[in-house]
Amino acid sequence: MFHKYLRVKLAPLYGLILAFSLCISDTLFADISTLEHIAEAEREVSYVGIRLKTFISSRGTRTFEEYVIHKPGDTSYRKLVSEVGGRQSLGATQDRTERRRDDRRRGRDENNRDDRRREQERNRWRQVKSPFPEKEIQLIAKNYNLEHSPSDEKIADYDIDILIITPKFASRPTKHIFFARDNGVILRVEDLDPEGVLREMSVYTRISFDPETVERKWKKFQQEIQPEPQRSSSISLAKAEKVLETKPIQPAYLPPGFQLEDVHNIKGRKNTIHLIYTDGLLGFSIFETTDEPTRRDRDRHRGSDVIEIEGTHVHKHQRGPTYAFSWSSGDIHFFLFGAMPATEMEQVVKSIIQKANEK
């Protein structure tokens, strides 16, 4: 009798819990569906447009204008047209910590490298990869919170919705995606660092989804567009061992949420493999080679700091949010880089050195 009474009294509570659970499930499903919708649009919808890309760092702000043309089947190309307004210094607003860390000589070198790279890219079409490969969508949903909301704003005269992607783990970035409500194509992206500071933004000032316009522009530019030759190809770990001529060493430590995404061999580089790790949005790479370091490899050490990890001298270099580490353990030379906190990257390096020392 008591149990029957208890069931009657608790029935409304059970109903509330069930409704709440279904609500959470529906919300999560809806947000994953939104990301899938955006990814599908970036694969299937044809468009041509002009967008602005802005990069913000301790060295200042730079904005570039570029053409973009996209046809179904991951065929997307962009061409840098011009720099808008030149480099804008952050001046007095520059963060004190960044000012202390700023090395003028290194800054000049990096600016010159940027200028050379931009000049090479100017008037040259470059292929653009899909921003959200299908196999990474579930990984993003696992490691990031997804929040879909409507907006009253218009971009390039199109109504938009917003997908906000926030991290479940500390020291990860946030991404704001503004996409066309009608077809899901991304019209604006804001990338914020772990402190919530805007570091990169792209926005279309003009865009057309008219099939005839896209086809006409494609025919106009098709002769200029040359597909870039593949510099690497995906291989299995078993094949990687044959390429390297020894067993690859994978890190025993990975930052939370990260997993091995792919393994590549590098064309033109004998006995070299590339391990790619990701949490869906962020990634880092490890190159392993049993060849002697090239001059280019040695040039990476220029301006770097030398630290000691597990008794091994490791070259450490920072460029913006990206850290790079290079060292040798036994017969293998390693190069690791990624836009992750230095402490996390050093733990990855440490775990590789420890495994190498056990061989």
Coordinates of C-alpha atoms in Angstrom, one line a residue:
M1 CA 0.0 0.0 0.0
F2 CA 2.8 2.4 0.9
H3 CA 4.7 1.7 -2.4
K4 CA 1.5 2.3 -4.3
Y5 CA 1.0 5.6 -2.5
L6 CA 4.6 6.5 -3.1
R7 CA 4.3 5.8 -6.8
V8 CA 1.2 8.0 -7.1
K9 CA 2.9 10.9 -5.3
L10 CA 6.1 10.6 -7.3
A11 CA 4.4 10.2 -10.7
P12 CA 4.5 14.0 -11.4
L13 CA 8.2 14.1 -10.5
Y14 CA 9.0 11.2 -12.8
G15 CA 7.1 13.0 -15.6
L16 CA 9.0 16.2 -15.0
I17 CA 12.4 14.3 -15.1
L18 CA 11.4 12.5 -18.3
A19 CA 10.3 15.7 -19.9
F20 CA 13.5 17.5 -18.9
S21 CA 15.6 14.6 -20.3
L22 CA 13.7 14.7 -23.6
C23 CA 14.1 18.4 -23.7
I24 CA 17.9 18.2 -23.3
S25 CA 18.1 15.4 -25.8
D26 CA 16.0 17.3 -28.4
T27 CA 18.2 20.5 -27.9
L28 CA 21.4 18.6 -28.3
F29 CA 20.1 16.8 -31.4
A30 CA 18.9 20.0 -32.8
D31 CA 22.2 21.7 -32.4
I32 CA 24.1 18.8 -33.9
S33 CA 21.6 18.9 -36.7
T34 CA 22.4 22.6 -37.2
L35 CA 26.1 21.8 -37.5
E36 CA 25.4 19.0 -39.9
H37 CA 23.1 21.4 -41.9
I38 CA 25.9 23.9 -42.1
A39 CA 28.5 21.3 -43.1
E40 CA 26.1 20.0 -45.8
A41 CA 25.5 23.5 -47.2
E42 CA 29.3 24.1 -47.4
R43 CA 29.5 20.9 -49.5
E44 CA 26.4 21.2 -51.7
V45 CA 25.5 24.9 -52.2
S46 CA 27.1 26.8 -55.1
Y47 CA 28.1 30.4 -54.4
V48 CA 30.5 33.2 -55.4
G49 CA 31.3 36.2 -53.4
I50 CA 33.7 38.7 -51.8
R51 CA 34.7 38.5 -48.2
L52 CA 36.9 40.3 -45.7
K53 CA 39.3 38.4 -43.5
T54 CA 40.8 40.1 -40.4
F55 CA 43.6 38.7 -38.3
I56 CA 44.3 40.2 -34.8
S57 CA 47.5 39.6 -32.9
S58 CA 49.9 41.4 -30.6
R59 CA 51.6 42.7 -33.7
G60 CA 48.5 44.5 -34.9
T61 CA 45.4 44.0 -37.1
R62 CA 45.4 43.1 -40.8
T63 CA 42.4 42.9 -43.1
F64 CA 42.4 41.3 -46.5
E65 CA 39.8 41.2 -49.3
E66 CA 39.4 37.9 -51.2
Y67 CA 37.2 36.4 -53.9
V68 CA 35.6 33.0 -53.1
I69 CA 34.0 30.6 -55.5
H70 CA 32.4 27.4 -54.5
K71 CA 30.8 24.5 -56.4
P72 CA 29.3 21.3 -55.0
G73 CA 31.7 18.5 -54.1
D74 CA 34.1 20.3 -51.9
T75 CA 35.3 22.4 -54.8
S76 CA 36.0 25.7 -53.2
Y77 CA 38.7 28.3 -54.1
R78 CA 39.7 31.7 -52.8
K79 CA 42.0 34.4 -54.2
L80 CA 43.6 37.2 -52.2
V81 CA 42.7 40.5 -53.9
S82 CA 44.1 43.3 -51.7
E83 CA 45.0 44.4 -48.2
V84 CA 42.5 46.8 -46.7
G85 CA 44.1 49.8 -44.9
G86 CA 47.5 48.2 -44.1
R87 CA 48.6 46.9 -40.7
Q88 CA 47.0 48.7 -37.8
S89 CA 49.1 48.7 -34.6
L90 CA 47.3 47.9 -31.3
G91 CA 49.5 50.6 -29.7
A92 CA 48.5 51.5 -26.1
T93 CA 45.8 48.9 -26.0
Q94 CA 48.3 46.1 -26.4
D95 CA 48.2 43.7 -23.4
R96 CA 51.1 44.3 -21.0
T97 CA 52.0 40.6 -20.9
E98 CA 52.2 40.6 -24.7
R99 CA 54.3 43.7 -24.7
R100 CA 56.8 42.1 -22.3
R101 CA 56.9 39.0 -24.5
D102 CA 57.2 40.9 -27.7
D103 CA 60.6 40.6 -29.3
R104 CA 61.1 43.4 -31.9
R105 CA 63.5 41.5 -34.1
R106 CA 61.3 38.4 -34.1
G107 CA 58.3 40.5 -34.8
R108 CA 60.0 42.1 -37.9
D109 CA 61.0 38.7 -39.1
E110 CA 57.4 37.4 -38.8
N111 CA 56.0 40.5 -40.5
N112 CA 58.4 40.0 -43.4
R113 CA 57.4 36.3 -43.7
D114 CA 53.7 37.3 -43.6
D115 CA 54.3 39.9 -46.4
R116 CA 56.2 37.4 -48.6
R117 CA 53.5 34.8 -48.1
R118 CA 50.7 37.3 -48.9
E119 CA 52.5 38.5 -52.0
Q120 CA 52.8 34.9 -53.2
E121 CA 49.1 34.3 -52.6
R122 CA 48.0 37.5 -54.3
N123 CA 46.2 36.8 -57.6
R124 CA 46.6 33.1 -57.1
W125 CA 43.6 30.8 -56.5
R126 CA 44.0 28.4 -53.5
Q127 CA 41.8 25.5 -52.7
V128 CA 39.8 25.7 -49.5
K129 CA 39.0 22.7 -47.4
S130 CA 35.6 22.1 -45.9
P131 CA 35.4 23.7 -42.5
F132 CA 33.5 20.8 -40.9
P133 CA 34.4 17.4 -42.3
E134 CA 31.6 14.9 -41.6
K135 CA 33.8 12.6 -39.5
E136 CA 34.6 15.5 -37.1
I137 CA 31.0 16.7 -36.4
Q138 CA 30.4 14.1 -33.6
L139 CA 33.8 14.9 -32.1
I140 CA 33.0 18.6 -32.0
A141 CA 29.7 17.8 -30.3
K142 CA 31.5 15.7 -27.8
N143 CA 34.1 18.4 -26.9
Y144 CA 32.1 21.6 -27.4
N145 CA 28.7 23.0 -26.4
L146 CA 26.5 23.9 -29.4
E147 CA 23.9 26.6 -29.1
H148 CA 21.7 27.6 -32.0
S149 CA 19.8 30.9 -31.9
P150 CA 18.0 33.1 -34.4
S151 CA 19.2 36.7 -35.2
D152 CA 17.6 39.9 -36.4
E153 CA 20.8 40.8 -38.1
K154 CA 21.3 40.6 -41.9
I155 CA 24.6 39.9 -43.6
A156 CA 25.0 40.7 -47.3
D157 CA 21.2 41.2 -47.3
Y158 CA 20.5 37.6 -46.1
D159 CA 18.7 36.7 -42.9
I160 CA 20.9 34.7 -40.6
D161 CA 21.0 32.4 -37.6
I162 CA 23.9 31.9 -35.2
L163 CA 25.6 28.8 -34.0
I164 CA 27.8 29.4 -30.9
I165 CA 30.5 26.7 -30.2
T166 CA 32.0 27.0 -26.7
P167 CA 34.5 24.6 -25.2
K168 CA 33.8 22.0 -22.5
F169 CA 37.5 22.1 -21.6
A170 CA 39.6 25.0 -20.4
S171 CA 42.1 26.8 -22.7
R172 CA 40.1 26.1 -25.8
P173 CA 38.7 28.6 -28.3
T174 CA 35.1 29.7 -29.0
K175 CA 33.6 30.0 -32.5
H176 CA 30.6 32.1 -33.6
I177 CA 29.1 31.0 -36.9
F178 CA 26.6 33.3 -38.6
F179 CA 24.9 31.4 -41.4
A180 CA 22.2 32.1 -44.0
R181 CA 18.9 31.0 -42.6
D182 CA 17.6 29.8 -46.0
N183 CA 20.4 27.5 -47.0
G184 CA 22.9 27.2 -44.2
V185 CA 26.0 28.7 -45.9
I186 CA 28.4 30.4 -43.6
L187 CA 28.4 34.2 -44.0
R188 CA 30.5 35.2 -41.1
V189 CA 32.9 33.5 -38.6
E190 CA 34.4 34.9 -35.4
D191 CA 37.2 33.0 -33.7
L192 CA 37.8 34.0 -30.1
D193 CA 40.8 32.8 -28.0
P194 CA 40.4 31.1 -24.6
E195 CA 40.3 34.5 -22.9
G196 CA 37.4 35.6 -25.1
V197 CA 39.4 38.0 -27.3
L198 CA 38.6 38.1 -31.0
R199 CA 41.6 36.8 -32.9
E200 CA 40.2 36.2 -36.4
M201 CA 37.1 37.1 -38.4
S202 CA 35.8 36.6 -41.9
V203 CA 32.6 38.1 -43.3
Y204 CA 31.0 38.3 -46.8
T205 CA 30.3 41.7 -48.1
R206 CA 28.8 40.3 -51.3
I207 CA 27.6 36.8 -52.1
S208 CA 25.4 35.2 -54.8
F209 CA 23.8 31.8 -54.8
D210 CA 22.4 32.2 -58.3
P211 CA 23.5 29.1 -60.3
E212 CA 23.9 31.0 -63.6
T213 CA 26.1 33.6 -61.9
V214 CA 28.3 31.0 -60.3
E215 CA 28.6 29.1 -63.5
R216 CA 29.5 32.2 -65.5
K217 CA 32.2 33.2 -62.9
W218 CA 33.5 29.6 -62.8
K219 CA 34.0 29.6 -66.6
K220 CA 35.7 33.0 -66.4
F221 CA 38.2 31.9 -63.7
Q222 CA 38.5 28.2 -64.6
Q223 CA 41.7 28.6 -66.6
E224 CA 43.3 30.5 -63.8
I225 CA 42.4 27.9 -61.2
Q226 CA 45.0 25.1 -61.1
P227 CA 44.3 22.3 -58.6
E228 CA 47.1 22.1 -56.2
P229 CA 49.1 18.8 -56.3
Q230 CA 48.7 16.6 -53.2
R231 CA 51.7 17.0 -50.9
S232 CA 50.7 14.0 -48.8
S233 CA 48.4 11.0 -48.7
S234 CA 46.6 9.2 -45.9
I235 CA 48.2 5.9 -44.8
S236 CA 47.7 3.3 -42.1
L237 CA 49.9 3.0 -39.0
A238 CA 51.3 -0.3 -40.4
K239 CA 52.3 1.6 -43.6
A240 CA 53.7 4.4 -41.6
E241 CA 56.1 1.9 -39.9
K242 CA 57.4 0.9 -43.3
V243 CA 57.8 4.5 -44.4
L244 CA 59.7 5.4 -41.2
E245 CA 61.6 2.1 -41.1
T246 CA 60.8 1.9 -37.4
K247 CA 57.7 1.9 -35.3
P248 CA 56.2 5.4 -35.0
I249 CA 56.1 6.8 -31.5
Q250 CA 52.7 8.2 -30.5
P251 CA 52.3 10.4 -27.5
A252 CA 51.1 8.6 -24.3
Y253 CA 49.5 11.8 -23.2
L254 CA 46.8 13.7 -25.2
P255 CA 45.0 16.8 -24.1
P256 CA 41.4 16.0 -23.1
G257 CA 39.1 15.3 -26.0
F258 CA 41.9 14.8 -28.6
Q259 CA 42.4 11.7 -30.7
L260 CA 44.4 10.6 -33.7
E261 CA 42.6 11.8 -36.8
D262 CA 44.9 10.7 -39.6
V263 CA 48.4 9.6 -40.6
H264 CA 50.1 10.9 -43.8
N265 CA 53.3 10.3 -45.7
I266 CA 55.0 13.3 -47.2
K267 CA 55.7 13.4 -50.9
G268 CA 59.3 14.3 -51.6
R269 CA 60.4 13.5 -48.0
K270 CA 61.7 9.9 -47.6
N271 CA 61.2 8.2 -44.2
T272 CA 58.9 11.0 -42.9
I273 CA 55.3 10.7 -41.5
H274 CA 52.8 13.2 -40.3
L275 CA 50.5 12.3 -37.3
I276 CA 47.4 14.6 -37.1
Y277 CA 45.5 15.0 -33.8
T278 CA 42.3 16.9 -33.2
D279 CA 39.4 17.6 -30.8
G280 CA 37.2 18.5 -33.8
L281 CA 38.1 22.2 -33.9
L282 CA 41.7 22.5 -32.6
G283 CA 44.5 20.3 -33.9
F284 CA 48.2 19.7 -33.5
S285 CA 50.7 17.8 -35.7
I286 CA 53.7 15.6 -35.1
F287 CA 56.2 15.0 -37.9
E288 CA 58.6 12.1 -37.4
T289 CA 61.5 11.3 -39.6
T290 CA 64.6 9.1 -39.6
D291 CA 66.3 11.2 -42.3
E292 CA 68.9 13.7 -41.3
P293 CA 67.5 17.2 -40.7
T294 CA 67.5 19.5 -43.8
R295 CA 68.7 23.0 -43.8
R296 CA 65.0 24.1 -43.6
D297 CA 64.6 22.0 -40.5
R298 CA 67.6 23.6 -38.9
D299 CA 66.4 27.1 -39.9
R300 CA 63.3 26.4 -37.7
H301 CA 65.7 26.6 -34.7
R302 CA 66.7 30.2 -35.4
G303 CA 65.4 32.5 -32.7
S304 CA 64.0 29.6 -30.6
D305 CA 64.5 28.9 -26.9
V306 CA 66.1 25.7 -25.8
I307 CA 64.4 23.9 -22.9
E308 CA 65.1 20.6 -21.2
I309 CA 62.5 17.9 -21.0
E310 CA 63.3 14.5 -19.5
G311 CA 67.0 15.2 -20.1
T312 CA 66.5 16.1 -23.7
H313 CA 67.2 19.5 -25.3
V314 CA 64.1 20.7 -27.0
H315 CA 63.8 23.8 -29.3
K316 CA 60.7 25.8 -28.5
H317 CA 59.4 28.5 -30.7
Q318 CA 56.2 30.6 -30.5
R319 CA 54.4 32.4 -33.3
G320 CA 51.2 34.0 -32.1
P321 CA 49.0 31.3 -30.5
T322 CA 51.1 28.5 -32.1
Y323 CA 53.9 26.7 -30.3
A324 CA 56.4 24.6 -32.1
F325 CA 58.9 22.0 -30.6
S326 CA 61.6 20.1 -32.3
W327 CA 64.0 17.5 -30.8
S328 CA 65.6 14.1 -31.4
S329 CA 65.1 10.9 -29.5
G330 CA 67.2 8.0 -30.6
D331 CA 67.1 7.7 -34.4
I332 CA 63.9 9.7 -34.8
H333 CA 63.7 13.5 -35.3
F334 CA 60.5 15.1 -34.1
F335 CA 58.7 18.3 -35.0
L336 CA 55.4 19.2 -33.1
F337 CA 53.3 22.3 -33.5
G338 CA 49.8 23.5 -32.7
A339 CA 47.7 26.3 -31.3
M340 CA 47.6 24.8 -27.8
P341 CA 48.8 26.1 -24.4
A342 CA 52.5 25.6 -24.0
T343 CA 52.0 23.5 -20.9
E344 CA 49.8 21.0 -22.7
M345 CA 52.2 20.8 -25.7
E346 CA 55.1 20.2 -23.3
Q347 CA 53.2 17.3 -21.7
V348 CA 52.8 15.8 -25.2
V349 CA 56.5 16.2 -25.9
K350 CA 57.4 14.7 -22.5
S351 CA 55.2 11.6 -23.1
I352 CA 56.9 11.0 -26.5
I353 CA 60.4 11.4 -25.0
Q354 CA 59.5 8.9 -22.2
K355 CA 58.2 6.3 -24.7
A356 CA 61.3 6.8 -27.0
N357 CA 63.6 6.3 -24.0
E358 CA 61.8 3.0 -23.2
K359 CA 62.5 1.5 -26.7

